[in-house]
mmCIF file of C-alpha atoms in Angstrom:
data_model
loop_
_atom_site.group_PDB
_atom_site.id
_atom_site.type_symbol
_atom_site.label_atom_id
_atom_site.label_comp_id
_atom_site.label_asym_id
_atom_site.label_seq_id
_atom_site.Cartn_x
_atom_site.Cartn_y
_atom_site.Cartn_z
ATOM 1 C CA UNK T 9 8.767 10.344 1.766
ATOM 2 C CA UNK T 10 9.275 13.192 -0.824
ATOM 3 C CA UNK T 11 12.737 13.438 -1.689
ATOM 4 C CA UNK T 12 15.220 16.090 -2.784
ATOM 5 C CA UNK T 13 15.536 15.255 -6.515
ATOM 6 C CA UNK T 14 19.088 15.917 -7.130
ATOM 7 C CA UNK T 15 20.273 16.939 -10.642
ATOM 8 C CA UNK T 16 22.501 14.050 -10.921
ATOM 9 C CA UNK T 17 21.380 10.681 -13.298
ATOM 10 C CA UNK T 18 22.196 7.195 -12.233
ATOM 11 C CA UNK T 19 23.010 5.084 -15.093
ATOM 12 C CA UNK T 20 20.093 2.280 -14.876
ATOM 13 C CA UNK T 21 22.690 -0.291 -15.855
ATOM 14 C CA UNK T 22 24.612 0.987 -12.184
ATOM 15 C CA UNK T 23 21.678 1.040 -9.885
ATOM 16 C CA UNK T 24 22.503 -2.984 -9.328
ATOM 17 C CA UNK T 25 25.710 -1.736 -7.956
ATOM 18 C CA UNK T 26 24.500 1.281 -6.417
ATOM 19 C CA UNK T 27 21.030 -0.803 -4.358
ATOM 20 C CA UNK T 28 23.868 -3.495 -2.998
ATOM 21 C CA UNK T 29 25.891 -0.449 -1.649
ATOM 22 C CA UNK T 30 23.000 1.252 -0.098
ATOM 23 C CA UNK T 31 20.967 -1.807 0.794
ATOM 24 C CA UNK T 32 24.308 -3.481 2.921
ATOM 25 C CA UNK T 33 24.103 0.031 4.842
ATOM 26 C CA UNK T 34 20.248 -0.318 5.633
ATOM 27 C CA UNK T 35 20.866 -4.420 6.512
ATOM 28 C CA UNK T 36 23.166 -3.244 9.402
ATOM 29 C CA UNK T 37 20.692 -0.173 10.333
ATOM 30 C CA UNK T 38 17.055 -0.912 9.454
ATOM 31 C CA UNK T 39 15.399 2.165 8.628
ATOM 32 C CA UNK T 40 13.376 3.363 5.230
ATOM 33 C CA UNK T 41 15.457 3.236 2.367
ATOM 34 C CA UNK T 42 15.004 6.460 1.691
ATOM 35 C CA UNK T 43 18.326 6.665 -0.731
ATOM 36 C CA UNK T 44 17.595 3.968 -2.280
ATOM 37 C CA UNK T 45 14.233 4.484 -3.274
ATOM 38 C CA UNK T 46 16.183 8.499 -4.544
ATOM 39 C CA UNK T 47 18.664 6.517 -6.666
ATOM 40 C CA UNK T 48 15.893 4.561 -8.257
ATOM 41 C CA UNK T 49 14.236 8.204 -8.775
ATOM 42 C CA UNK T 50 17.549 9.009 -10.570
ATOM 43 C CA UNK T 51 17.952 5.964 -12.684
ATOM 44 C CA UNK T 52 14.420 6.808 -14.100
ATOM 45 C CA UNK T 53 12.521 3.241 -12.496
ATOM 46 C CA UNK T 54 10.194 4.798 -10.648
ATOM 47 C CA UNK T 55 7.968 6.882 -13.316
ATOM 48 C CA UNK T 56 8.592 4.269 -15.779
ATOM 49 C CA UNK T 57 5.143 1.700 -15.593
ATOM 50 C CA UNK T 58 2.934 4.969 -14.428
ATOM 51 C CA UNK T 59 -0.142 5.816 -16.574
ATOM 52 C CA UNK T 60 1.286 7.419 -20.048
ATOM 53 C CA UNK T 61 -0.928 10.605 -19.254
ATOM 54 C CA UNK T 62 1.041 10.888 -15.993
ATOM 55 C CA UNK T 63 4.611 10.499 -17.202
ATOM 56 C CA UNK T 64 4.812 6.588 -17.735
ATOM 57 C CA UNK T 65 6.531 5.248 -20.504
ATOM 58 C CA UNK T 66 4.556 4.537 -24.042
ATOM 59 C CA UNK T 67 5.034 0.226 -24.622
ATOM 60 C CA UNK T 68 3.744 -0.713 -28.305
ATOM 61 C CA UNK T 69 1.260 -3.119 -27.013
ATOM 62 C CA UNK T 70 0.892 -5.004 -22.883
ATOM 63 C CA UNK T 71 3.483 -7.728 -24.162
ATOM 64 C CA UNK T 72 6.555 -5.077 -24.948
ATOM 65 C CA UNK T 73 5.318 -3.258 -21.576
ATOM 66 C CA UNK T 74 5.728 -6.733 -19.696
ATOM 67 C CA UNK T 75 8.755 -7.636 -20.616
ATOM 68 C CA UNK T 76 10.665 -4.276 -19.685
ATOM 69 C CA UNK T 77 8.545 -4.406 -16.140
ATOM 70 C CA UNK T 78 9.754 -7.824 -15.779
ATOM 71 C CA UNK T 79 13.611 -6.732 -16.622
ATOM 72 C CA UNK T 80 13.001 -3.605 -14.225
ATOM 73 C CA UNK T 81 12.279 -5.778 -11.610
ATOM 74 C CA UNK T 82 14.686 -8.407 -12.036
ATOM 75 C CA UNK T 83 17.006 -5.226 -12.132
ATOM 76 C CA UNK T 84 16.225 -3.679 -8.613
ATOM 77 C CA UNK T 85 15.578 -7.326 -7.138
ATOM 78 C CA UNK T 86 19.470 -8.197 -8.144
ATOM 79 C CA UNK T 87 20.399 -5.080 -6.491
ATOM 80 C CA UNK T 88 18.718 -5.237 -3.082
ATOM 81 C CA UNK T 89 15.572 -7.811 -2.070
ATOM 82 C CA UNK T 90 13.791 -5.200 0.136
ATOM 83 C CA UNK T 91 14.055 -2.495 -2.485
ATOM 84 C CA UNK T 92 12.523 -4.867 -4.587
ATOM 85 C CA UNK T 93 9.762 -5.276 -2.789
ATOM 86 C CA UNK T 94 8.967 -1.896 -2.132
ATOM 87 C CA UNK T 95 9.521 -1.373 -5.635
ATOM 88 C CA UNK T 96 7.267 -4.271 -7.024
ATOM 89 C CA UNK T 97 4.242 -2.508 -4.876
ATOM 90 C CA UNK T 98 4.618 1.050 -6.483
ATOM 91 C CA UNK T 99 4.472 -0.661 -9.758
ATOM 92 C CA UNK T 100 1.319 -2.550 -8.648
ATOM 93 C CA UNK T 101 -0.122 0.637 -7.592
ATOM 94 C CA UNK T 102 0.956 2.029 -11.210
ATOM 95 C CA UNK T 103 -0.844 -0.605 -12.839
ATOM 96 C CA UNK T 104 -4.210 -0.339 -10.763
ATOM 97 C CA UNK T 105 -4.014 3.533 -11.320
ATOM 98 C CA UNK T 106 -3.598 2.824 -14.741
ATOM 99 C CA UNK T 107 -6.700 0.331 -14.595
ATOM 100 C CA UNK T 108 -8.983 2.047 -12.823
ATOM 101 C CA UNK T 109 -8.312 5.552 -12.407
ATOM 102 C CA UNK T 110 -10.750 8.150 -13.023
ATOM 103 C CA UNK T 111 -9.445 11.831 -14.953
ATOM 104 C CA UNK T 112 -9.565 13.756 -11.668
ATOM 105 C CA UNK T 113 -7.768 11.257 -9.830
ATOM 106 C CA UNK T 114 -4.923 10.809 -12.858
ATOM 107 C CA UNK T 115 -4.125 14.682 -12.383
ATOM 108 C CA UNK T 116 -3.589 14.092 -8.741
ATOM 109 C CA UNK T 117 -1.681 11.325 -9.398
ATOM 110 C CA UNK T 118 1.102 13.336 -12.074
ATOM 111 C CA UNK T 119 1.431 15.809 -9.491
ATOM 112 C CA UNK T 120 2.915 13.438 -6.676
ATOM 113 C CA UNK T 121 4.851 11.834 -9.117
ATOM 114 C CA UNK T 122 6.421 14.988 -10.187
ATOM 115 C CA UNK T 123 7.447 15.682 -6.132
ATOM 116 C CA UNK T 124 8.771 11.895 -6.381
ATOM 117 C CA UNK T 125 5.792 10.174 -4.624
ATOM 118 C CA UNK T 126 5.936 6.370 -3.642
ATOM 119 C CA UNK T 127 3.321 4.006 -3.495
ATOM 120 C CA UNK T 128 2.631 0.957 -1.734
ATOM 121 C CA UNK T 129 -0.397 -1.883 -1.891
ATOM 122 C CA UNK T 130 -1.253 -3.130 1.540
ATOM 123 C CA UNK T 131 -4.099 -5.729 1.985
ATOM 124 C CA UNK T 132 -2.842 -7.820 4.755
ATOM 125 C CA UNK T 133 -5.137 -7.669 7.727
ATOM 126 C CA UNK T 134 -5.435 -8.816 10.959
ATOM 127 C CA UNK T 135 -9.162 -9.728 12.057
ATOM 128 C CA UNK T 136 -11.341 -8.355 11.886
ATOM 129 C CA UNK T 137 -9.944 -6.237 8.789
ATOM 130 C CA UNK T 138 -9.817 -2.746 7.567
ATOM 131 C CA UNK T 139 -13.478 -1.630 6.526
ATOM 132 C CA UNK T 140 -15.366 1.377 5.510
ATOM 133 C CA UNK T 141 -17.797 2.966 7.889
ATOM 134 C CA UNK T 142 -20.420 5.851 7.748
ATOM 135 C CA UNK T 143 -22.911 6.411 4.692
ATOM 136 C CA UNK T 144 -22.441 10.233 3.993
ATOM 137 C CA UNK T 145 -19.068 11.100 5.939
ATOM 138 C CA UNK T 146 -16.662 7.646 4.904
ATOM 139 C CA UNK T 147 -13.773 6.911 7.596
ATOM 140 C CA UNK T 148 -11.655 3.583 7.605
ATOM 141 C CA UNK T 149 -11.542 1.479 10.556
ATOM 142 C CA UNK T 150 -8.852 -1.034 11.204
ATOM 143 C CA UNK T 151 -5.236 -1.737 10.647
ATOM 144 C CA UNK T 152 -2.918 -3.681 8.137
ATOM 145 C CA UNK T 153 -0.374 -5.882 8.682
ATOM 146 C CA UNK T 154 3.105 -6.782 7.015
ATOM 147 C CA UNK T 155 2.641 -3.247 5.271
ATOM 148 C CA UNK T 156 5.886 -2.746 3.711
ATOM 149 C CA UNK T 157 7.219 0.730 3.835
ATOM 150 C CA UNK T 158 4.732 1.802 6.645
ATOM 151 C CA UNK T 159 5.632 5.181 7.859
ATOM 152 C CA UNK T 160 7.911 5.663 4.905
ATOM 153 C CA UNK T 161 6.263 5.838 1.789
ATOM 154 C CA UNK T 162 3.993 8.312 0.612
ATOM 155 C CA UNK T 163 0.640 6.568 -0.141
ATOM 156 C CA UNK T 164 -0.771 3.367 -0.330
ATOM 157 C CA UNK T 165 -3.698 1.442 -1.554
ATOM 158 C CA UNK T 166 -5.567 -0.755 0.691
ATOM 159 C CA UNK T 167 -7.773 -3.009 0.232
ATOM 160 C CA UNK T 168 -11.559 -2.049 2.830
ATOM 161 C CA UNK T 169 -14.287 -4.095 3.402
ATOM 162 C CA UNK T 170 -17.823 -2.567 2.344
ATOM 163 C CA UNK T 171 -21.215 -3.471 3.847
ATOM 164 C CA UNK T 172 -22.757 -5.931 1.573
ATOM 165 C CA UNK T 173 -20.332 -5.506 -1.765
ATOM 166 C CA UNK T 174 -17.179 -6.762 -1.975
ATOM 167 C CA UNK T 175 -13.712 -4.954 -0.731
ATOM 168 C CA UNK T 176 -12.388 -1.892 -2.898
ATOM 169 C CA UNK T 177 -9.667 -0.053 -3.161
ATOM 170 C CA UNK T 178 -8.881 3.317 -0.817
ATOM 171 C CA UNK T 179 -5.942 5.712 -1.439
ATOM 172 C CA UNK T 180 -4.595 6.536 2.333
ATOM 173 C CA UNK T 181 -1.555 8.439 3.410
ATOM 174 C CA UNK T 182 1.286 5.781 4.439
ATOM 175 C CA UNK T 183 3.637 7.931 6.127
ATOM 176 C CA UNK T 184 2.224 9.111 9.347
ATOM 177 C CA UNK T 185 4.366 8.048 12.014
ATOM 178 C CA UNK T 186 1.710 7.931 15.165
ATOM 179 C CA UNK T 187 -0.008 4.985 12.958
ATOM 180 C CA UNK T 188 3.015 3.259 12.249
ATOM 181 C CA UNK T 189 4.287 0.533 14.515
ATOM 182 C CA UNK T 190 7.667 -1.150 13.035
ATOM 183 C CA UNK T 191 8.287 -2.980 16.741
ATOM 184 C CA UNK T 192 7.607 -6.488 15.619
ATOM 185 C CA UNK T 193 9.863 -5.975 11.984
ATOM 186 C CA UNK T 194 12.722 -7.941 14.117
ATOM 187 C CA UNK T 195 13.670 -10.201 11.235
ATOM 188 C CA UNK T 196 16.896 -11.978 9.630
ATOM 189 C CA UNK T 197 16.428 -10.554 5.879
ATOM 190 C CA UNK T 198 14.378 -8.239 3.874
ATOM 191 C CA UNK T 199 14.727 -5.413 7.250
ATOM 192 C CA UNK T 200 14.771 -2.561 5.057
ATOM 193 C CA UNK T 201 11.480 -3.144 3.863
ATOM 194 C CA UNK T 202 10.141 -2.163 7.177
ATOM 195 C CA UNK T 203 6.616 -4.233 6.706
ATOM 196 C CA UNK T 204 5.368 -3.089 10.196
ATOM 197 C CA UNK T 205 1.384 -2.136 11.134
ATOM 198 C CA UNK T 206 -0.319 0.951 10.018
ATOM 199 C CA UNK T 207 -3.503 2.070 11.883
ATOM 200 C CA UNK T 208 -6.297 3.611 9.418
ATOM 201 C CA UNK T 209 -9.009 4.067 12.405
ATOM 202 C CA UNK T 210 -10.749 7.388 12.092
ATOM 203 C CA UNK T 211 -8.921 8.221 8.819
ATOM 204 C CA UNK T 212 -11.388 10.280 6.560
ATOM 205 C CA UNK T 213 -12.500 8.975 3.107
ATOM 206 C CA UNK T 214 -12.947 11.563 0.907
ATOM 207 C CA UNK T 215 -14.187 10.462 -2.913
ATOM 208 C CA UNK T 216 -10.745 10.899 -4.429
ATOM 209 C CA UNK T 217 -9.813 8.342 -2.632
ATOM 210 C CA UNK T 218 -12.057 5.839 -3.514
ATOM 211 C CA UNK T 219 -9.984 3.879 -6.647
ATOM 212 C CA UNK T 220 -12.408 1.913 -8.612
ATOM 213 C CA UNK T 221 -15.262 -0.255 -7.606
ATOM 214 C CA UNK T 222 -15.548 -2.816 -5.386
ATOM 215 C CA UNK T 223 -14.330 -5.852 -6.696
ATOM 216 C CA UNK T 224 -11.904 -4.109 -8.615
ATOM 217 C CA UNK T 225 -8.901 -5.373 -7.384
ATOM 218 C CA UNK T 226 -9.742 -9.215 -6.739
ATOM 219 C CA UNK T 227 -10.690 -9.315 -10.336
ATOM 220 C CA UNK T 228 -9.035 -12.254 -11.714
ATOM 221 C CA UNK T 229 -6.655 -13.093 -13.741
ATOM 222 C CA UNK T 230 -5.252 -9.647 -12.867
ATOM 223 C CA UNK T 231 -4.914 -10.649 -9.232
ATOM 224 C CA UNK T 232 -3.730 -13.791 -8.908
ATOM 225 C CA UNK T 233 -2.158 -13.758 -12.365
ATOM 226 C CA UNK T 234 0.061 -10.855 -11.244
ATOM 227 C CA UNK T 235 2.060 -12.972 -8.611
ATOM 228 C CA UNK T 236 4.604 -13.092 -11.529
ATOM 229 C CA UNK T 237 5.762 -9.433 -10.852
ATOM 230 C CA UNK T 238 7.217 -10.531 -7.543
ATOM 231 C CA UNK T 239 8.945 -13.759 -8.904
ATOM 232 C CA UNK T 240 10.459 -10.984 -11.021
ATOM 233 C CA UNK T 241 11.647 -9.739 -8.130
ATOM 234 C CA UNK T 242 13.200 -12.488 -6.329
ATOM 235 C CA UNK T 243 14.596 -13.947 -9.416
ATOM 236 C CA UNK T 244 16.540 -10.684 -9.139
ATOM 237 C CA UNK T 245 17.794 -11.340 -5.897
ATOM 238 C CA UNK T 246 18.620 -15.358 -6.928
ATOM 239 C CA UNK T 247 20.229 -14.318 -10.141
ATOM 240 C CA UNK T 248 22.820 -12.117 -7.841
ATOM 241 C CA UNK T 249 23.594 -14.835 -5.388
ATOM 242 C CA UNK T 250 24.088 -17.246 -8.289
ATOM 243 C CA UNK T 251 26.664 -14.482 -9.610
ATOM 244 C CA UNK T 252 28.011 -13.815 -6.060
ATOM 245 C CA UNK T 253 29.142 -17.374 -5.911
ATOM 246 C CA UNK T 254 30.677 -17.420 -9.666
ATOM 247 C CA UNK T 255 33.285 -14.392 -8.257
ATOM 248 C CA UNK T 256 33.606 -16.039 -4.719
ATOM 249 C CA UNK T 257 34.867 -19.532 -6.214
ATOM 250 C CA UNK T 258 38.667 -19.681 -5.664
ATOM 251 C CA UNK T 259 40.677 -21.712 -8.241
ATOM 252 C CA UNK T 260 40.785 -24.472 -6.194
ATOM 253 C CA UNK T 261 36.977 -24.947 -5.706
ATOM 254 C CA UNK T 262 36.812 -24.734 -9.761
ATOM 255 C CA UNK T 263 39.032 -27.170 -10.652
ATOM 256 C CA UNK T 264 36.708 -29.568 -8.247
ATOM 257 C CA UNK T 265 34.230 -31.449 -10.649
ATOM 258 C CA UNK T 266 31.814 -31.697 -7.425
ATOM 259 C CA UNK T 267 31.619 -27.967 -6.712
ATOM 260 C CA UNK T 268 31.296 -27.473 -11.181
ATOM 261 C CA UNK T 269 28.223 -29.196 -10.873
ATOM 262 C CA UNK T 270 27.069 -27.424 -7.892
ATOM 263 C CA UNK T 271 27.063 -24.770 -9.510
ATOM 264 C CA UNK T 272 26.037 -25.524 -12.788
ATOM 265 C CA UNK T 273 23.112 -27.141 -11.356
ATOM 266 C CA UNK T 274 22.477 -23.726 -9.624
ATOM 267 C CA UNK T 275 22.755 -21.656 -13.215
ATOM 268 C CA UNK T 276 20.311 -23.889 -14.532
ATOM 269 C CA UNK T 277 17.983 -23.734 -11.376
ATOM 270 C CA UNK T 278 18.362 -19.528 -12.153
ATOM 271 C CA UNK T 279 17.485 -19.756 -15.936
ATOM 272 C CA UNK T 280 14.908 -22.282 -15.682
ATOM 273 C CA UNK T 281 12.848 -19.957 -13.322
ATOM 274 C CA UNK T 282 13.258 -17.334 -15.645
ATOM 275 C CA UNK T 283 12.016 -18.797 -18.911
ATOM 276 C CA UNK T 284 8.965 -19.471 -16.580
ATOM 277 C CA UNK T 285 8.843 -16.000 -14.924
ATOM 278 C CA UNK T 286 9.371 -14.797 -18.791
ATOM 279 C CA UNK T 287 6.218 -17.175 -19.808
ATOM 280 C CA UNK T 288 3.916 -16.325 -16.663
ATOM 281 C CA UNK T 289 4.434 -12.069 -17.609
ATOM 282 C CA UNK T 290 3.320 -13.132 -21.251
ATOM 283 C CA UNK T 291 0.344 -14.972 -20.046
ATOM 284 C CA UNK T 292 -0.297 -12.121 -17.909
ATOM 285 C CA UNK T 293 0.020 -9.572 -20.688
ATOM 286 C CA UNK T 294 -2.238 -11.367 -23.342
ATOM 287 C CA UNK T 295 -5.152 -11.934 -20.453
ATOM 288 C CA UNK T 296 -4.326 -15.733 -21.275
ATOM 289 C CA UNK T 297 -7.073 -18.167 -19.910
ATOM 290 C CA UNK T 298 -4.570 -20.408 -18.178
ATOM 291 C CA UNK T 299 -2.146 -17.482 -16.908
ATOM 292 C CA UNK T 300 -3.491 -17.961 -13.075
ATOM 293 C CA UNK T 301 -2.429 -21.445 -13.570
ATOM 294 C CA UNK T 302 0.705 -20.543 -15.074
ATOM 295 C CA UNK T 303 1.510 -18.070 -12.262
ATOM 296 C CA UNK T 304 1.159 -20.573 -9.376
ATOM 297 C CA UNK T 305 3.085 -22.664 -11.105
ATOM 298 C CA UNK T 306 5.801 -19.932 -11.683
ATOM 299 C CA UNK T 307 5.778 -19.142 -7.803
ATOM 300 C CA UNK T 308 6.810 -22.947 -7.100
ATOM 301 C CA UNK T 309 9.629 -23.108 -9.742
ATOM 302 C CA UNK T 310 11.002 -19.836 -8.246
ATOM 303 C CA UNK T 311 11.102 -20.835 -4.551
ATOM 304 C CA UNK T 312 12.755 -24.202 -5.509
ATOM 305 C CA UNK T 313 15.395 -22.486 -7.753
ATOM 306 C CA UNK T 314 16.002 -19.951 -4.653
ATOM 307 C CA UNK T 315 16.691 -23.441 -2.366
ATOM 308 C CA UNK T 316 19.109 -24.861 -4.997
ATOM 309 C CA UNK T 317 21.150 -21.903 -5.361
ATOM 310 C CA UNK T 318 21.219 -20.995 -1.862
ATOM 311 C CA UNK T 319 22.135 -24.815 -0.459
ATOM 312 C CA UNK T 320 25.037 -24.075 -3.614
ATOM 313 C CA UNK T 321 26.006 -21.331 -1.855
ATOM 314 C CA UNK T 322 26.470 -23.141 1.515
ATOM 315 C CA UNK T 323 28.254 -25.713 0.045
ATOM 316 C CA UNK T 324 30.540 -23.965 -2.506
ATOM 317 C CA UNK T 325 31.168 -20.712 -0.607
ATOM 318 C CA UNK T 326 31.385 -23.148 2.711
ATOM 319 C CA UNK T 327 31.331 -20.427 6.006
ATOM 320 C CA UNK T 328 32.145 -17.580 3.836
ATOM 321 C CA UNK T 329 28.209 -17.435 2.819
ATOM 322 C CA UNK T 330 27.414 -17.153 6.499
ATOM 323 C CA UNK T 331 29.515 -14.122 7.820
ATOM 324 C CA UNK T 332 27.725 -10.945 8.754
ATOM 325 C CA UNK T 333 28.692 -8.476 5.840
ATOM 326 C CA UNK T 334 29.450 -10.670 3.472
ATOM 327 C CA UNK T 335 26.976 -9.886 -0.010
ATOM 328 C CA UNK T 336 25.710 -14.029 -0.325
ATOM 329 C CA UNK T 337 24.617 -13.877 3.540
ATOM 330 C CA UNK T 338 22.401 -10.846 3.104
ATOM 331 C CA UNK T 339 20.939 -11.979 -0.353
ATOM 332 C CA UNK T 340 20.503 -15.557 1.489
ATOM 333 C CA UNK T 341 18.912 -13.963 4.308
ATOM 334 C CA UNK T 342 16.805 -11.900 1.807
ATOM 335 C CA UNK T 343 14.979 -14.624 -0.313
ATOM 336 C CA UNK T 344 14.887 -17.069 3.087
ATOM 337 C CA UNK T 345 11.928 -14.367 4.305
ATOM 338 C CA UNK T 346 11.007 -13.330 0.535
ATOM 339 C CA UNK T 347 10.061 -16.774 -0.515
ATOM 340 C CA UNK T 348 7.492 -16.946 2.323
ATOM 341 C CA UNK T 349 5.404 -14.954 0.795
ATOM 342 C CA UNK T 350 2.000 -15.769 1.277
ATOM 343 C CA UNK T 351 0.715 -19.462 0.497
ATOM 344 C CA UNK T 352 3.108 -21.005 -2.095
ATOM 345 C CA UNK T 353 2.240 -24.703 -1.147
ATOM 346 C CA UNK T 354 -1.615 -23.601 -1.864
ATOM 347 C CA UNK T 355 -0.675 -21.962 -5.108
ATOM 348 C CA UNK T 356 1.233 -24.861 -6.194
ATOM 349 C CA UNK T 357 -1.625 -27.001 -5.139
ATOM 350 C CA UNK T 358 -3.961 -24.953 -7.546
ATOM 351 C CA UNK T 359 -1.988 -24.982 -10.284
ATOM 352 C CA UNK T 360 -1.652 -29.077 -9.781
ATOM 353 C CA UNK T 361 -5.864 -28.873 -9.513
ATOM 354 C CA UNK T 362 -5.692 -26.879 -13.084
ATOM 355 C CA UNK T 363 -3.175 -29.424 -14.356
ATOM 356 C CA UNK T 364 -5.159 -32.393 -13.403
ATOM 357 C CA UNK T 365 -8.369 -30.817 -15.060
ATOM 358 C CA UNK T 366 -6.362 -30.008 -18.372
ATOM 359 C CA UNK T 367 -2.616 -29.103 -20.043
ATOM 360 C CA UNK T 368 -2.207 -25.432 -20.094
ATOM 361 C CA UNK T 369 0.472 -25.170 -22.174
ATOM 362 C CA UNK T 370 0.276 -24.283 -25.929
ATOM 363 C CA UNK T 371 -2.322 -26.034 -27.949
ATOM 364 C CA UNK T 372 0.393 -27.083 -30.191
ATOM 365 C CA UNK T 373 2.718 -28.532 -27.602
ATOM 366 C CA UNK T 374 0.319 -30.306 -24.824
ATOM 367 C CA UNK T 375 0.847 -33.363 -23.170
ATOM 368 C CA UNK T 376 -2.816 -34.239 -23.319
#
């Protein structure tokens, strides 16, 4: 998806406003967001966490560079859920670029940014998996699964399994339509995403492609650590239903002191998650011992912020939060799928393992 850069600049304090417009439109019609994913072009998010030498922003040191990644995605997540996701895996892809990139394959990379390339990670598999084959010719073999933007975005980086070393990283074309099967994408929320299959069999390997060694990318903390980026992104999409509900509540339901608390119990659900989605980007930035730990954690205290705000929405807004084109029921819909993503009982039963073992909060401030 390489689209025509028009001359006009979206404010990035509008592109909240403009994703909800444009996202509503691809909730009724689910196709690739391809506006969207222009606007975000326009409002100057999707160069911005690239490599410096191809076009990224400079950050003073990892900290400044987390916290405007983590306001980015809040940003696009507030606008539209799916966008968010789609955005959250090109600025993955940024980061493991930036991480692991050799010089030839930084040049390649500036010149599909310049024609407005988007990138995707994809490393969900169904069995047997996506692996490498051949010793002097390399071809992948295999499909992915829940691969969101298949068929619409440019590239993506998967994750293939290599005979006796561990998976690594391959850079494959993601928007050829014969390998793309969106059929089973029938879903409630998050439809513009469109996280069909993608079919790599036969698909040639050429050394370009190869990004980093194997290993690589399940190199911890980075991996597991980096769950914070999309709790960025669905704090986004909490932070505008908590808002949505604010300008739904007629006088009537604020001058009840049951519906107050409803909601200020919901406000303080939204900024609780993000002094921890705040703390987990941090720990993440510094390479902090415990910030695997402190990610988990941040995944639970997201989720149950999303339930408290949402059950505030059903109670406050009443039926109003469940009628087809109303903002509340698509962001509801949104983070009902979002917050599935993978495992979040088994991260939170990690973290709870790393609790148990020792208090990973500041050595000046633990409990013991």
């Amino acid at each position: 998806m390489i689209p025509d850069l028009q001359d006009q600049v979206i404010d990035s304090t509008d592109i909240v406003d403009r994703l909800a417009m444009l996202g509503a439109r691809y909730d009724a019609a689910p196709n690739f967001p391809s506006d969207s994913l222009t606007a975000l072009i326009q409002s100057g998010h999707h160069r911005r966490f690239a490599p410096q030498l191809c076009g990224g922003s400079a950050f003073d040191n990892e900290a400044a560079r987390a916290r405007t990644m983590a306001k980015a995605l809040r940003q696009v997540g507030r606008g539209d859920l799916s966008i968010g996701r789609l955005y959250e895996g090109h600025v993955n892809a940024m980061l493991l670029f930036a991480w692991y990139a050799t010089p030839h394959q930084l040049e390649w990379l500036t010149q599909v940014l310049d024609r407005g390339a988007w990138f995707g990670v994809w490393a969900t598999e169904p069995a047997p998996g996506v692996r490498l084959a051949g010793e002097a010719a390399l071809s992948l073999i295999g499909e992915k699964m829940f691969a969101s933007g298949a068929g619409g975005l440019d590239y993506a980086l998967v994750t293939a399994a290599c005979e006796d070393t561990a998976r690594r990283l391959v850079i494959v074309p993601a928007n050829e339509k014969a390998r793309t099967d969106l059929s089973g994408w029938r879903v409630r929320g998050m439809r513009a995403s469109v996280s069909g299959r993608y079919v790599l069999d036969d698909m040639a390997v050429e050394p370009l492609m190869l990004l980093g060694k194997p290993g690589d990318y399940d190199r911890d903390p980075r991996f597991t650590a980096g769950a914070w980026r999309f709790c960025a992104a669905q704090l986004g999409g909490i932070e505008a239903l908590a808002s949505e509900i604010r300008s739904a509540m007629r006088d009537s339901v604020r001058d009840d002191p049951l519906q107050r608390a409803r909601f200020a119990d919901a406000v303080v659900a939204v900024r609780t998650a993000g002094f921890w989605v705040d703390e987990a980007a941090q720990r993440f930035a510094s390479g902090d011992a415990d910030a695997v730990a402190v990610a988990r954690l941040t995944r639970g205290v997201v989720e149950n912020a999303g339930f408290i705000v949402m059950e505030a929405a059903a109670r406050i807004l009443g039926t109003r939060s469940a009628f087809d084109g109303e903002r509340a029921d698509k962001i509801i819909r949104d983070l009902s799928l979002y917050l599935r993503q993978a495992g979040p009982d088994h991260a939170r039963d990690e973290a709870a393992r790393m609790l148990l073992d020792h208090d990973i909060w500041d050595e000046s401030d633990r409990l013991w």
